């Protein structure tokens, strides 16, 4: 089992940037495909991005493509989400998640472990 803790959220103006981190403990992060999801108030949790175990492949939702970048440092047991050109519609609680299966997925229910989330608020 792996425990995930997100950090780096906060308040930022539209057009600004934030970098979120997701630190893992309990098991080595390299055993998991990782994903980032977000949930805005009153909305369902939605996919943001996912990255393979080695980091050689990434996949993004259309609404963050070219603005967000996911990366991982397996030696540090940490996954990152660099968010640039933030918009008010990016306001949400951001969650990282770990998937035991080898293939990437954009479906929340296909992830096995979740962090507690970190809030991001983008002011316009």
Short mmCIF file of N, CA, C and O in Angstrom, two decimals, residues 25-26 32 35 37 40 46-47 50 55 57 69 80 83 88-89 93 99 106 108 111 117 123:
data_model
loop_
_atom_site.label_atom_id
_atom_site.label_comp_id
_atom_site.label_asym_id
_atom_site.label_seq_id
_atom_site.Cartn_x
_atom_site.Cartn_y
_atom_site.Cartn_z
N UNK A 25 4.71 7.51 0.26
CA UNK A 25 5.41 6.74 1.29
C UNK A 25 4.75 5.37 1.38
O UNK A 25 3.63 5.17 0.93
N UNK A 26 5.46 4.44 1.95
CA UNK A 26 4.92 3.11 2.14
C UNK A 26 5.39 2.12 1.09
O UNK A 26 5.72 1.00 1.40
N UNK A 32 3.89 2.39 -9.64
CA UNK A 32 2.55 2.86 -9.96
C UNK A 32 2.52 3.82 -11.13
O UNK A 32 3.38 4.70 -11.25
N UNK A 35 -1.70 9.58 -11.55
CA UNK A 35 -2.63 10.49 -12.20
C UNK A 35 -2.90 11.69 -11.32
O UNK A 35 -2.71 11.64 -10.10
N UNK A 37 -6.08 14.44 -10.72
CA UNK A 37 -7.49 14.72 -10.95
C UNK A 37 -7.85 15.99 -10.19
O UNK A 37 -7.08 16.45 -9.34
N UNK A 40 -14.00 20.50 -8.68
CA UNK A 40 -14.49 21.83 -8.36
C UNK A 40 -15.76 21.72 -7.52
O UNK A 40 -16.45 20.69 -7.57
N UNK A 46 -12.73 15.16 -12.04
CA UNK A 46 -12.38 15.02 -13.45
C UNK A 46 -10.88 14.80 -13.62
O UNK A 46 -10.06 15.22 -12.82
N UNK A 47 -10.58 14.14 -14.72
CA UNK A 47 -9.21 13.80 -15.07
C UNK A 47 -8.43 15.03 -15.49
O UNK A 47 -8.96 15.90 -16.20
N UNK A 50 -2.08 11.96 -16.65
CA UNK A 50 -1.52 10.72 -16.13
C UNK A 50 -0.13 10.50 -16.70
O UNK A 50 0.22 11.05 -17.76
N UNK A 55 7.75 7.36 -16.58
CA UNK A 55 7.64 8.76 -17.00
C UNK A 55 7.84 8.98 -18.48
O UNK A 55 7.92 10.12 -18.93
N UNK A 57 5.75 8.35 -20.90
CA UNK A 57 4.52 8.70 -21.62
C UNK A 57 3.60 9.46 -20.68
O UNK A 57 3.41 9.09 -19.52
N UNK A 69 1.95 20.43 -17.03
CA UNK A 69 2.95 19.41 -17.33
C UNK A 69 3.15 18.53 -16.11
O UNK A 69 3.43 19.04 -15.01
N UNK A 80 4.99 15.51 -9.83
CA UNK A 80 4.76 16.95 -9.86
C UNK A 80 3.71 17.29 -10.93
O UNK A 80 3.54 16.59 -11.92
N UNK A 83 1.61 23.86 -13.34
CA UNK A 83 0.42 24.48 -13.91
C UNK A 83 0.74 25.91 -14.29
O UNK A 83 1.08 26.73 -13.42
N UNK A 88 -9.51 30.92 -14.16
CA UNK A 88 -10.43 30.79 -13.03
C UNK A 88 -11.10 29.41 -13.03
O UNK A 88 -11.39 28.87 -11.96
N UNK A 89 -11.32 28.85 -14.20
CA UNK A 89 -11.97 27.54 -14.29
C UNK A 89 -11.07 26.39 -13.83
O UNK A 89 -11.51 25.25 -13.74
N UNK A 93 -10.06 21.41 -6.03
CA UNK A 93 -9.15 20.63 -5.20
C UNK A 93 -8.47 19.62 -6.12
O UNK A 93 -9.14 18.91 -6.88
N UNK A 99 -2.10 4.05 -9.50
CA UNK A 99 -2.77 2.93 -10.15
C UNK A 99 -1.81 1.76 -10.23
O UNK A 99 -0.68 1.93 -10.71
N UNK A 106 -7.66 7.40 -17.57
CA UNK A 106 -8.25 8.69 -17.22
C UNK A 106 -9.47 8.54 -16.33
O UNK A 106 -10.14 9.52 -16.03
N UNK A 108 -11.27 7.83 -12.85
CA UNK A 108 -10.94 7.85 -11.42
C UNK A 108 -11.11 6.49 -10.74
O UNK A 108 -10.30 6.11 -9.88
N UNK A 111 -8.14 3.95 -10.36
CA UNK A 111 -6.99 4.25 -9.50
C UNK A 111 -7.23 3.66 -8.11
O UNK A 111 -8.35 3.66 -7.62
N UNK A 117 -5.81 15.64 -1.23
CA UNK A 117 -6.09 16.79 -2.08
C UNK A 117 -5.45 18.07 -1.58
O UNK A 117 -5.19 18.23 -0.38
N UNK A 123 -7.82 33.45 -9.00
CA UNK A 123 -8.65 34.65 -8.99
C UNK A 123 -8.54 35.38 -10.31
O UNK A 123 -7.45 35.49 -10.89
#
